[in-house]
Coordinates of C-alpha atoms and ligand atoms in Angstrom, one line a residue:
Chain A
M1 CA 82.1 35.8 -21.7
S2 CA 80.3 32.6 -21.3
E3 CA 79.8 30.2 -24.2
I4 CA 76.4 29.6 -25.9
I5 CA 76.4 26.4 -27.9
I6 CA 74.0 26.1 -30.9
L7 CA 73.5 22.6 -32.3
A8 CA 72.6 22.9 -35.9
E9 CA 69.8 20.7 -37.2
V10 CA 71.3 18.7 -40.0
I11 CA 69.6 15.9 -41.9
N12 CA 71.7 13.9 -44.4
N13 CA 74.4 16.6 -44.3
T14 CA 71.8 19.3 -45.2
L15 CA 71.5 22.3 -42.9
K16 CA 67.8 22.9 -41.9
E17 CA 66.6 26.4 -42.0
S18 CA 65.3 26.2 -38.4
T19 CA 68.9 26.6 -37.3
A20 CA 68.8 30.3 -38.3
E21 CA 66.0 30.8 -35.8
V22 CA 67.9 29.0 -33.0
V23 CA 70.8 31.4 -33.7
T24 CA 68.5 34.4 -33.0
A25 CA 67.3 32.8 -29.8
A26 CA 70.8 32.0 -28.7
L27 CA 72.0 35.6 -29.3
S28 CA 69.3 36.9 -27.1
L29 CA 70.9 35.0 -24.2
G30 CA 74.1 36.9 -24.6
G31 CA 77.5 35.1 -24.7
N32 CA 79.8 33.8 -27.3
P33 CA 77.9 31.6 -29.7
I34 CA 79.6 28.5 -31.0
L35 CA 77.7 26.6 -33.7
I36 CA 78.2 22.8 -34.0
V37 CA 77.4 21.2 -37.3
P38 CA 77.2 17.4 -37.1
G39 CA 77.4 15.2 -40.2
T40 CA 79.1 12.3 -41.9
S41 CA 80.5 15.0 -44.2
P42 CA 79.5 18.3 -42.6
D43 CA 81.7 20.7 -44.6
S44 CA 79.2 22.3 -46.9
A45 CA 76.5 22.6 -44.2
A46 CA 79.2 24.1 -41.9
S47 CA 80.2 26.7 -44.6
M48 CA 76.5 27.6 -44.9
A49 CA 76.1 27.9 -41.1
A50 CA 79.2 30.1 -40.9
T51 CA 77.3 32.8 -42.7
Y52 CA 74.7 33.2 -39.9
E53 CA 75.2 36.7 -38.4
G54 CA 76.4 36.8 -34.9
V55 CA 77.9 33.3 -34.8
G56 CA 81.4 33.4 -33.3
S57 CA 82.8 30.1 -34.6
V58 CA 81.6 26.9 -36.2
I59 CA 82.7 23.4 -35.4
A60 CA 82.2 21.0 -38.3
L61 CA 81.8 17.7 -36.4
Q62 CA 82.5 14.7 -38.6
D63 CA 81.4 11.3 -37.2
D64 CA 80.1 8.3 -39.1
C65 CA 77.5 7.7 -36.5
F66 CA 75.5 10.6 -38.0
S67 CA 74.5 8.3 -40.9
N68 CA 71.6 7.0 -38.8
F69 CA 69.8 8.7 -36.0
D70 CA 70.8 7.1 -32.7
S71 CA 70.4 9.6 -29.8
A72 CA 73.0 7.8 -27.6
A73 CA 75.8 7.9 -30.2
W74 CA 74.9 11.4 -31.4
C75 CA 74.9 12.7 -27.8
E76 CA 78.3 11.1 -27.1
A77 CA 79.8 12.7 -30.2
I78 CA 78.3 16.2 -29.5
A79 CA 79.0 16.1 -25.8
S80 CA 82.7 15.4 -26.5
V81 CA 83.1 18.7 -28.4
A82 CA 80.6 21.0 -26.8
P83 CA 82.1 23.3 -24.1
P84 CA 80.1 24.2 -21.0
G85 CA 77.3 26.8 -21.3
H86 CA 73.7 26.9 -22.5
L87 CA 73.0 24.6 -25.4
L88 CA 70.2 25.3 -27.9
T89 CA 68.8 23.3 -30.8
S90 CA 65.6 23.1 -32.8
S91 CA 62.5 21.4 -31.4
S92 CA 62.0 18.8 -34.1
S93 CA 61.3 15.3 -32.7
M94 CA 65.0 14.4 -33.3
G95 CA 66.1 17.7 -31.7
K96 CA 64.0 17.1 -28.6
E97 CA 65.2 13.6 -28.1
L98 CA 68.9 14.5 -28.5
A99 CA 68.6 17.6 -26.4
A100 CA 67.0 15.6 -23.6
R101 CA 70.1 13.3 -23.6
L102 CA 72.5 16.2 -23.8
A103 CA 70.9 17.9 -20.8
V104 CA 71.5 14.8 -18.7
S105 CA 75.1 14.4 -19.9
R106 CA 75.7 18.0 -19.0
N107 CA 74.0 17.7 -15.6
S108 CA 71.5 20.3 -16.5
T109 CA 67.8 20.7 -17.2
I110 CA 66.1 20.5 -20.5
I111 CA 63.4 23.0 -21.5
Q112 CA 61.6 22.0 -24.6
D113 CA 59.7 24.2 -27.1
V114 CA 61.0 27.5 -25.9
I115 CA 58.9 30.5 -27.3
K116 CA 60.4 33.4 -25.3
I117 CA 63.7 34.3 -23.7
E118 CA 63.9 37.2 -21.3
G119 CA 67.2 37.3 -19.4
S120 CA 67.2 34.1 -17.5
N121 CA 63.4 33.7 -17.7
I122 CA 62.4 31.1 -20.3
T123 CA 58.9 30.6 -21.4
H124 CA 57.4 27.5 -23.1
P125 CA 53.9 26.1 -23.6
I126 CA 52.6 23.3 -21.4
Y127 CA 49.2 21.5 -21.3
S128 CA 49.3 21.4 -25.1
G129 CA 49.4 25.2 -25.3
K130 CA 46.6 25.8 -22.8
A131 CA 49.1 27.6 -20.6
H132 CA 52.6 29.0 -20.8
E133 CA 55.1 28.3 -18.1
T134 CA 58.0 30.6 -17.3
V135 CA 61.0 29.1 -15.5
S136 CA 64.1 30.8 -14.3
L137 CA 67.5 29.3 -14.9
N138 CA 69.9 28.8 -12.0
G139 CA 72.7 27.5 -14.2
P140 CA 73.5 26.3 -17.7
S141 CA 70.6 24.6 -19.4
V142 CA 69.6 22.9 -22.6
M143 CA 66.7 24.3 -24.7
T144 CA 64.9 23.4 -27.8
I145 CA 63.5 26.3 -29.8
R146 CA 60.0 26.1 -31.3
S147 CA 60.0 26.9 -35.0
N148 CA 58.3 29.9 -36.5
V149 CA 58.7 32.0 -33.3
F150 CA 62.1 33.6 -33.5
K151 CA 63.1 35.6 -36.5
P152 CA 65.8 33.7 -38.5
S153 CA 69.2 35.3 -38.3
G154 CA 70.5 37.0 -41.4
N155 CA 73.4 35.5 -43.4
G156 CA 76.0 38.2 -43.8
G157 CA 78.3 36.6 -41.3
S158 CA 81.6 34.8 -41.8
A159 CA 82.5 32.8 -38.8
S160 CA 85.7 30.7 -38.7
I161 CA 85.3 26.9 -39.1
S162 CA 87.2 24.2 -37.3
N163 CA 87.0 20.6 -38.1
V164 CA 86.7 17.8 -35.5
N165 CA 86.5 14.1 -36.1
T166 CA 85.0 11.7 -33.6
S167 CA 84.0 8.1 -33.8
S168 CA 81.0 7.1 -31.7
N169 CA 79.4 3.7 -31.6
L170 CA 75.8 3.3 -32.8
R171 CA 73.8 1.5 -30.0
T172 CA 70.9 0.8 -32.4
S173 CA 71.0 -0.7 -35.9
L174 CA 68.9 0.3 -38.8
K175 CA 67.6 -3.0 -40.2
E176 CA 65.7 -1.6 -43.2
M177 CA 63.6 1.2 -44.4
V178 CA 60.2 -0.5 -44.4
A179 CA 58.3 2.2 -46.2
K180 CA 59.7 5.2 -48.0
A181 CA 58.4 8.5 -46.8
S182 CA 55.6 9.5 -49.1
E183 CA 56.6 12.1 -51.7
R184 CA 54.3 14.4 -49.8
L185 CA 55.5 16.9 -47.3
D186 CA 55.0 15.8 -43.7
V187 CA 52.8 18.0 -41.5
S188 CA 55.7 18.6 -39.1
E189 CA 57.8 20.0 -41.9
A190 CA 55.3 22.2 -43.6
D191 CA 54.7 25.9 -43.5
I192 CA 51.1 25.5 -44.8
I193 CA 48.8 22.6 -43.8
I194 CA 45.4 21.7 -45.0
S195 CA 43.7 19.1 -42.8
G196 CA 40.5 17.1 -43.2
G197 CA 38.2 15.8 -40.6
R198 CA 35.3 13.4 -40.3
G199 CA 33.3 16.0 -42.2
M200 CA 35.1 15.0 -45.4
G201 CA 32.8 12.0 -45.5
S202 CA 35.1 9.5 -47.1
P203 CA 38.9 9.1 -47.5
N204 CA 38.5 9.5 -51.3
N205 CA 37.5 13.1 -50.7
F206 CA 40.9 13.8 -49.3
E207 CA 42.0 14.0 -53.0
K208 CA 40.4 17.4 -53.0
L209 CA 42.7 18.4 -50.2
Y210 CA 45.8 17.0 -52.0
S211 CA 45.2 19.0 -55.1
I212 CA 44.8 22.2 -53.1
A213 CA 47.9 21.2 -51.1
D214 CA 49.8 20.8 -54.4
K215 CA 48.9 24.4 -55.4
L216 CA 50.1 25.8 -52.0
G217 CA 53.1 23.6 -51.5
A218 CA 51.3 22.4 -48.4
A219 CA 51.1 19.2 -46.4
V220 CA 47.8 17.4 -45.7
G221 CA 46.8 16.6 -42.2
A222 CA 43.9 15.0 -40.5
S223 CA 41.9 14.8 -37.3
R224 CA 41.9 11.8 -35.2
A225 CA 38.3 11.0 -36.1
A226 CA 39.5 10.8 -39.8
V227 CA 42.5 8.7 -38.9
D228 CA 40.5 6.3 -36.7
T229 CA 37.6 6.0 -39.2
W230 CA 39.5 5.5 -42.4
E231 CA 42.4 3.1 -42.8
E232 CA 43.6 5.1 -45.9
I233 CA 44.4 8.0 -43.6
P234 CA 47.6 7.1 -41.7
H235 CA 48.3 8.2 -38.2
S236 CA 51.4 10.1 -39.4
M237 CA 48.9 12.6 -40.7
Q238 CA 47.2 13.1 -37.4
V239 CA 47.4 16.6 -35.8
G240 CA 46.6 17.0 -32.1
Q241 CA 47.1 15.7 -28.6
T242 CA 48.0 12.2 -29.7
G243 CA 49.2 13.2 -33.1
K244 CA 51.7 15.8 -34.2
T245 CA 52.0 19.3 -32.9
V246 CA 52.4 21.8 -35.7
N247 CA 53.1 25.5 -35.9
P248 CA 52.7 26.5 -39.6
S249 CA 52.1 30.0 -41.0
L250 CA 48.7 28.8 -42.3
Y251 CA 46.5 26.0 -41.1
I252 CA 43.3 25.2 -43.0
A253 CA 40.8 23.0 -41.2
V254 CA 38.2 21.4 -43.4
G255 CA 35.3 19.5 -41.8
I256 CA 37.0 19.5 -38.4
S257 CA 34.9 20.5 -35.4
G258 CA 37.8 21.8 -33.4
A259 CA 37.9 19.5 -30.3
I260 CA 40.3 20.6 -27.6
Q261 CA 42.6 17.7 -28.4
H262 CA 42.8 18.8 -32.1
L263 CA 43.4 22.4 -31.0
A264 CA 46.2 21.1 -28.8
G265 CA 48.2 20.3 -32.0
M266 CA 47.6 23.4 -34.1
R267 CA 46.4 26.3 -32.0
T268 CA 49.7 28.2 -32.3
S269 CA 49.5 28.3 -36.1
K270 CA 50.0 31.9 -37.2
Y271 CA 46.8 31.9 -39.3
I272 CA 43.9 29.5 -39.0
V273 CA 41.2 29.1 -41.7
A274 CA 38.1 27.0 -40.9
I275 CA 35.7 25.6 -43.4
N276 CA 32.8 23.9 -41.7
K277 CA 29.1 23.7 -42.5
D278 CA 28.1 24.2 -38.8
G279 CA 28.6 27.8 -37.8
T280 CA 28.6 26.8 -34.1
A281 CA 31.6 24.5 -34.5
P282 CA 34.2 25.3 -31.9
I283 CA 36.9 25.6 -34.6
F284 CA 35.4 29.0 -35.5
R285 CA 36.3 30.4 -32.2
H286 CA 40.0 29.9 -33.0
A287 CA 39.9 30.7 -36.7
D288 CA 41.2 34.0 -38.1
Y289 CA 39.0 33.4 -41.1
G290 CA 36.0 31.2 -40.9
I291 CA 33.9 30.1 -43.8
I292 CA 30.5 28.6 -43.0
A293 CA 29.9 26.3 -45.9
T294 CA 30.2 22.7 -46.9
W295 CA 33.5 21.6 -48.3
E296 CA 31.7 20.4 -51.4
E297 CA 30.8 24.0 -52.1
A298 CA 33.9 25.7 -50.8
L299 CA 36.8 23.6 -51.9
P300 CA 36.3 23.8 -55.7
I301 CA 36.2 27.6 -55.4
L302 CA 39.2 27.6 -53.2
E303 CA 41.1 25.5 -55.7
Q304 CA 40.1 27.8 -58.6
E305 CA 41.0 31.0 -56.7
L306 CA 44.4 29.7 -55.8
G307 CA 44.9 28.6 -59.3
T308 CA 44.2 32.1 -60.5
L309 CA 46.4 33.6 -57.9
L310 CA 49.3 31.2 -57.8
G311 CA 49.2 29.8 -61.4
Chain B
M1 CA 58.1 -19.4 -25.3
G2 CA 60.6 -22.1 -24.5
C3 CA 60.5 -24.1 -21.2
L4 CA 63.6 -22.3 -20.1
S5 CA 62.1 -18.8 -20.3
W6 CA 61.2 -18.7 -16.6
F7 CA 64.8 -19.1 -16.0
N8 CA 65.5 -15.8 -17.6
M9 CA 62.7 -13.5 -16.5
V10 CA 63.0 -10.1 -18.0
E11 CA 62.3 -7.2 -15.7
I12 CA 59.9 -5.0 -17.7
L13 CA 59.4 -1.5 -16.3
V14 CA 56.8 0.9 -17.5
L15 CA 56.8 4.6 -16.5
I16 CA 53.3 6.1 -16.1
K17 CA 52.3 9.6 -15.1
Q18 CA 49.1 11.1 -13.8
V19 CA 48.1 14.2 -15.7
P20 CA 45.1 16.5 -15.9
D21 CA 42.4 15.2 -18.2
T22 CA 43.2 16.5 -21.7
N23 CA 39.7 18.0 -21.8
A24 CA 40.4 20.1 -18.7
K25 CA 40.5 23.8 -18.8
I26 CA 43.6 25.1 -17.2
E27 CA 42.7 28.0 -15.0
I28 CA 45.4 30.4 -13.9
K29 CA 45.1 31.7 -10.3
D30 CA 47.6 34.2 -8.8
G31 CA 50.0 33.5 -11.6
K32 CA 50.0 29.7 -11.2
A33 CA 48.0 27.0 -12.9
D34 CA 45.2 26.0 -10.6
L35 CA 44.8 22.2 -10.8
S36 CA 42.5 21.8 -7.7
M37 CA 39.4 21.1 -9.9
V38 CA 40.8 19.0 -12.7
K39 CA 40.1 15.3 -13.2
W40 CA 43.3 13.2 -13.2
I41 CA 44.0 10.5 -15.7
T42 CA 46.8 8.3 -17.0
S43 CA 48.7 10.3 -19.6
P44 CA 47.4 9.0 -23.0
Y45 CA 50.7 7.8 -24.4
D46 CA 51.4 5.9 -21.2
E47 CA 48.4 3.8 -21.9
Y48 CA 50.2 2.7 -25.1
A49 CA 53.3 2.1 -23.1
L50 CA 51.4 -0.1 -20.6
E51 CA 49.9 -2.1 -23.5
V52 CA 53.3 -2.6 -25.0
A53 CA 54.8 -3.7 -21.6
L54 CA 52.0 -6.3 -21.2
Q55 CA 52.5 -7.5 -24.8
H56 CA 56.2 -7.9 -24.1
K57 CA 55.5 -10.1 -21.1
E58 CA 52.9 -12.1 -23.1
A59 CA 55.5 -12.7 -25.9
V60 CA 58.6 -13.8 -23.9
G61 CA 57.6 -13.9 -20.2
G62 CA 58.8 -11.7 -17.5
T63 CA 57.5 -9.4 -14.8
V64 CA 55.9 -6.0 -15.4
T65 CA 56.3 -3.2 -12.9
A66 CA 54.5 0.1 -13.3
L67 CA 56.3 3.0 -11.7
T68 CA 55.3 6.6 -11.1
L69 CA 56.8 9.6 -9.4
G70 CA 54.3 11.9 -7.7
P71 CA 52.1 12.5 -4.7
A72 CA 49.7 9.9 -3.2
R73 CA 46.9 10.9 -5.6
C74 CA 48.9 9.1 -8.3
D75 CA 48.2 5.7 -6.7
K76 CA 44.9 5.8 -8.7
I77 CA 46.7 5.3 -12.0
L78 CA 48.9 2.6 -10.5
K79 CA 45.8 0.7 -9.4
D80 CA 44.3 1.2 -12.8
A81 CA 47.5 -0.3 -14.3
K82 CA 47.2 -3.2 -11.8
A83 CA 43.7 -3.9 -13.0
L84 CA 45.0 -4.2 -16.5
G85 CA 47.4 -7.0 -15.4
V86 CA 50.8 -5.5 -14.4
D87 CA 52.5 -7.6 -11.7
N88 CA 53.8 -4.8 -9.4
I89 CA 53.0 -1.2 -8.8
A90 CA 55.5 1.3 -7.3
R91 CA 55.7 5.0 -6.5
I92 CA 58.4 7.4 -5.7
D93 CA 56.8 9.8 -3.3
A94 CA 57.2 13.4 -4.4
P95 CA 55.4 16.5 -3.3
E96 CA 52.8 18.4 -5.4
G97 CA 54.2 21.0 -7.7
Y98 CA 57.1 21.7 -10.0
L99 CA 60.0 19.4 -10.4
D100 CA 62.3 20.0 -13.3
S101 CA 63.5 17.4 -15.7
F102 CA 66.8 16.9 -14.0
S103 CA 65.3 15.9 -10.7
V104 CA 62.5 13.8 -12.2
Q105 CA 64.9 11.9 -14.4
S106 CA 67.6 11.4 -11.7
M107 CA 65.0 9.9 -9.3
L108 CA 63.3 7.8 -11.9
A109 CA 66.7 6.4 -13.1
E110 CA 67.7 5.5 -9.6
A111 CA 64.5 3.7 -9.0
C112 CA 64.7 1.9 -12.3
N113 CA 68.2 0.7 -11.2
S114 CA 67.1 -0.5 -7.8
L115 CA 64.1 -2.3 -9.3
G116 CA 66.5 -4.2 -11.7
A117 CA 64.8 -3.0 -14.9
E118 CA 66.1 -4.5 -18.1
I119 CA 63.7 -2.8 -20.4
I120 CA 61.9 0.5 -19.8
Y121 CA 58.8 1.6 -21.6
C122 CA 57.3 5.1 -21.3
G123 CA 55.1 7.5 -23.2
K124 CA 56.5 9.5 -26.1
A125 CA 55.4 12.7 -24.3
A126 CA 53.4 13.5 -21.2
A127 CA 50.1 15.4 -21.8
D128 CA 51.1 18.1 -19.3
T129 CA 54.7 18.8 -20.1
N130 CA 54.4 17.7 -23.8
A131 CA 58.2 17.4 -23.5
G132 CA 59.3 13.9 -24.6
S133 CA 62.4 14.3 -22.4
T134 CA 62.0 11.6 -19.8
G135 CA 62.7 8.5 -21.9
P136 CA 65.9 9.6 -23.6
G137 CA 67.0 11.4 -20.3
V138 CA 66.6 8.4 -18.1
A139 CA 68.4 6.3 -20.8
E140 CA 71.3 8.7 -20.8
K141 CA 71.4 8.6 -17.0
L142 CA 71.5 4.8 -17.1
G143 CA 74.0 4.7 -20.1
W144 CA 71.4 2.8 -22.2
P145 CA 70.3 3.2 -25.8
S146 CA 66.9 4.6 -26.4
V147 CA 64.5 4.6 -29.3
A148 CA 61.7 7.2 -29.4
N149 CA 58.2 7.3 -30.9
V150 CA 58.0 3.6 -31.5
T151 CA 54.8 2.4 -33.2
N152 CA 55.4 -1.4 -33.4
I153 CA 57.6 -4.0 -31.7
I154 CA 58.7 -7.5 -32.3
F155 CA 59.9 -8.9 -28.9
G156 CA 62.9 -11.1 -28.6
E157 CA 64.6 -12.7 -25.5
S158 CA 67.3 -10.1 -25.3
S159 CA 66.6 -7.7 -28.2
L160 CA 63.8 -5.9 -29.9
E161 CA 62.9 -5.0 -33.4
L162 CA 61.1 -1.6 -33.5
M163 CA 59.2 0.4 -36.1
Q164 CA 59.9 4.0 -35.9
P165 CA 58.9 6.9 -38.2
S166 CA 62.1 8.6 -39.5
F167 CA 62.6 11.5 -41.8
E168 CA 63.0 9.0 -44.7
G169 CA 59.9 6.9 -44.0
Q170 CA 59.3 3.9 -41.6
A171 CA 62.5 2.5 -40.2
K172 CA 62.9 -1.0 -38.7
I173 CA 65.5 -0.6 -35.8
G174 CA 67.2 -3.3 -33.8
V175 CA 68.3 -2.7 -30.2
N176 CA 69.7 -5.0 -27.5
L177 CA 68.5 -4.9 -24.0
P178 CA 68.8 -3.0 -21.7
A179 CA 67.0 -0.1 -23.5
V180 CA 64.5 2.6 -23.1
I181 CA 61.6 2.8 -25.6
T182 CA 59.2 5.7 -25.8
C183 CA 55.8 4.6 -27.2
D184 CA 53.6 6.3 -29.8
K185 CA 50.2 5.0 -30.8
G186 CA 50.4 1.9 -32.9
M187 CA 50.4 -1.4 -31.0
G188 CA 46.7 -1.7 -31.1
E189 CA 44.1 -0.1 -28.8
P190 CA 45.1 -0.3 -25.1
R191 CA 43.2 -3.1 -23.4
R192 CA 40.5 -2.3 -20.8
A193 CA 40.3 -3.8 -17.3
N194 CA 37.9 -6.6 -16.6
V195 CA 35.9 -7.0 -13.4
K196 CA 38.3 -9.6 -12.0
G197 CA 41.2 -7.2 -12.6
I198 CA 39.4 -4.3 -11.0
M199 CA 38.6 -6.4 -7.9
M200 CA 42.2 -7.6 -7.6
A201 CA 43.5 -4.1 -8.0
K202 CA 41.5 -2.8 -5.1
R203 CA 43.5 -4.9 -2.7
A204 CA 46.8 -4.3 -4.4
N205 CA 49.7 -2.6 -2.5
V206 CA 51.7 0.2 -3.9
D207 CA 55.4 -0.2 -3.1
L208 CA 56.9 3.0 -2.0
I209 CA 60.4 3.3 -3.4
G210 CA 62.8 5.4 -1.4
V211 CA 65.3 7.4 -3.5
E212 CA 67.3 10.4 -2.6
T213 CA 65.6 13.6 -3.5
V214 CA 67.5 15.4 -6.2
G215 CA 67.1 19.1 -6.6
G216 CA 66.8 20.7 -10.0
N217 CA 68.4 23.8 -11.5
T218 CA 65.4 25.7 -12.6
S219 CA 62.4 27.1 -10.7
V220 CA 59.0 28.3 -11.8
V221 CA 58.4 32.0 -12.1
G222 CA 54.8 31.6 -13.1
H223 CA 52.1 30.4 -15.5
A224 CA 50.0 32.4 -17.8
S225 CA 47.2 31.8 -20.2
P226 CA 48.3 32.1 -23.8
P227 CA 47.5 35.5 -25.2
D228 CA 44.1 35.7 -26.7
K229 CA 43.9 35.9 -30.4
P230 CA 42.0 38.9 -31.8
P231 CA 38.6 37.7 -32.9
G232 CA 38.6 36.3 -36.4
K233 CA 36.4 37.2 -39.3
S234 CA 33.6 34.9 -40.2
F235 CA 31.8 34.6 -43.5
D236 CA 28.6 32.8 -44.2
G237 CA 28.6 30.9 -47.5
S238 CA 31.1 29.6 -50.1
E239 CA 30.8 32.8 -52.2
H240 CA 33.2 34.4 -49.6
V241 CA 36.0 32.0 -50.4
S242 CA 37.5 34.5 -52.8
T243 CA 37.5 37.2 -50.1
V244 CA 39.3 34.9 -47.7
V245 CA 41.9 34.0 -50.4
K246 CA 42.5 37.8 -50.9
L247 CA 42.8 38.3 -47.1
L248 CA 45.3 35.5 -46.9
R249 CA 47.4 37.2 -49.5
D250 CA 47.0 40.9 -48.6
E251 CA 46.3 41.0 -44.9
A252 CA 48.0 37.8 -43.6
N253 CA 50.7 37.6 -46.3
V254 CA 50.8 33.8 -46.0
I255 CA 50.2 32.8 -49.6
Ligands
LIG401 C1 43.0 11.3 -25.2 C2 42.4 11.8 -26.5 C3 43.3 12.2 -27.4 C4 42.9 12.7 -28.7 N1 43.8 13.1 -29.6 C5 43.3 13.7 -30.7 C6 44.2 14.2 -31.7 O1 45.5 14.0 -31.6 N2 43.8 14.8 -32.8 C7 42.4 15.0 -33.0 O2 42.0 15.6 -34.0 N3 41.5 14.5 -32.1 C8 41.9 13.9 -31.0 N4 41.0 13.4 -30.1 C9 39.6 13.3 -30.5 C10 38.8 14.6 -30.4 O3 38.3 14.7 -29.1 C11 37.7 14.6 -31.5 O4 36.9 13.5 -31.3 C12 38.2 14.7 -32.9 O5 39.1 15.7 -33.1 C13 37.0 15.0 -33.8 O6 37.4 14.9 -35.2 P1 36.6 15.7 -36.3 O7 36.6 17.2 -36.0 O8 37.2 15.3 -37.6 O9 35.2 15.0 -36.2 P2 33.8 15.6 -35.7 O10 33.9 16.1 -34.3 O11 32.8 14.5 -36.0 O12 33.5 16.9 -36.6 C14 33.2 16.8 -38.0 C15 32.9 18.2 -38.4 O13 32.7 18.3 -39.8 C16 31.7 19.1 -40.1 N5 31.1 18.7 -41.4 C17 30.3 17.6 -41.6 N6 30.1 17.5 -42.9 C18 30.6 18.6 -43.5 C19 30.7 19.1 -44.9 N7 30.1 18.4 -45.9 N8 31.4 20.2 -45.1 C20 32.0 20.9 -44.1 N9 32.0 20.5 -42.8 C21 31.3 19.4 -42.5 C22 30.7 19.0 -38.9 O14 29.9 20.2 -38.8 C23 31.7 18.8 -37.8 O15 32.0 20.1 -37.1 C24 41.5 12.9 -28.9 C25 40.6 12.5 -27.9 C26 41.0 12.0 -26.7 C27 40.0 11.6 -25.6
LIG402 N1 56.7 11.8 -12.8 C1 56.7 10.7 -13.7 N2 56.4 9.5 -13.2 C2 56.4 8.4 -14.1 N3 56.7 8.5 -15.4 C3 56.9 9.7 -15.9 C4 56.9 10.9 -15.1 N4 57.2 12.0 -15.9 C5 57.3 11.5 -17.1 N5 57.2 10.1 -17.1 C6 57.2 9.2 -18.3 O1 57.9 9.9 -19.4 C7 57.0 10.1 -20.4 C8 57.4 11.4 -21.1 O2 57.2 12.5 -20.2 P1 57.8 13.9 -20.6 O3 59.2 13.8 -20.8 O4 57.4 14.8 -19.4 O5 57.1 14.3 -21.8 C9 55.6 10.0 -19.9 O6 54.7 9.7 -20.9 C10 55.8 9.0 -18.8 O7 55.8 7.7 -19.4

């Protein structure tokens, strides 16, 4: 049976939940799944990964290079232990960069953001989700798996773990962390996002979005018009064609018209709520639940209702 | 810039791709995307890459070459790049239609090599593939380091200091040349061409770069429009917010 290699997503030696979804995607390809868990001390992440159902074996890959992200060094370390076969990982921005390198080092093609696997037919969105492309594989490939699409694998498994040490050279150096990540959740990490657009009127009004986000455990995003108009709204919050692509369970768009380039970043959200005072705004054509109202009227009620519901 | 810098001209290469206008509707005809009616543009992040490449030259000297892989229609974006001030424009001739990452990256890497590139800038992701594969892939092919999604750069003679968002915040990264950098928005708005630039670009020649055609290991089965969402529910007035909250809990199960 051919080997299927799953590369776990591990950040600071912590296993990311997205890995469980990659396991499910890998199992659908058929083959003997081997899970690689990279880290500077990967043991606890590896024991957790070993419980994913269907995984044949786990390689705990220790290398000091995993202290800082450097795609060349990480690729070298992983390539040295990954047997031939399809290789799958999560489609985070790190995952995509690393996978692109791994594909070249394995003389194969990379398919990013996979949403469907049917035999050797692989489907992924292109043109910012305006079309889906299905390609057929003529050999081993490397794929990244879009989050929130495949069901996470259960954790009743008990795969065997082997330990491997490598020492790869970092080709880039981390000089300093210039700004600490805000305490707030990043939109690319969040399962619920509430975003504000130019209709919010001023950056101060984003406070309203933050307090609702706190209730929901959500991240706050923004349209490009908001980012471009107000210095206080950083580009890291921008969702869309030239911002981040997100795929949360719930996306709440407030004072956002729904331009095609904004939709490009969020149209695959499982549920979309739109709050906009203009009933003809294009966002309503994509919303599961639309509320035609100003945010001034709607947000206080939303906050209060969520307070009652979620405490 | 020291008086010796001409002595040590850095070969700056910028990869640009022609893509359908991001406003274009993608029609599917006979199971394939029909691009015959779309307007073609330079992929938005590649405009940032071009801006960075020009700023690199302005900071330490050097030569900027813009390179694309594609059919003759792509000469348009090369001429647009020329109008902005790049020194050379070059194209690898490739037929219309699907090429997988393996063939694109192999051919681009070979051309980068033959052009003597020492630093390669490209977009963080193309607006058609949305992949973000090409920069790191070409770097791996060349055996070079790469840094992705860069938002700011301090240019040195043989090294760069880059700002990059990381999972812990903003990181300042150092890298020695040669390297591949994929560009995010951040280095200021891309400049616009002036009349003199546009006139000059009209007469400019596109260098055709001969590289061996490399086959890929995937083929396209077809394209499809994303499945339509069932029509949503719309409510007029803020008094319905509580209904929506209930639906989110009971129907959608997302809160
Ligand atoms: C190459 C390119 C890339 C782009 N990339 C992106 C991208 O990544 N992300 C992105 O978002 N855009 C992007 N854009 C821009 C995009 O085309 C739109 O201009 C932008 O999304 C509009 O932002 P907006 O909806 O916040 O603003 P507007 O279009 O101005 O809409 C504001 C909305 O708020 C509503 N409103 C006003 N007041 C209130 C109120 N009190 N209560 C409730 N609603 C109110 C209005 O009815 C209106 O619908 C890109 C454009 C180009 C050309
Ligand atoms: N055919 C091409 N010709 C020139 N540059 C390209 C080509 N394909 C991709 N690139 C460059 O690589 C970047 C990322 O592309 P992609 O990996 O397809 O998302 C683009 O923004 C371009 O800078």
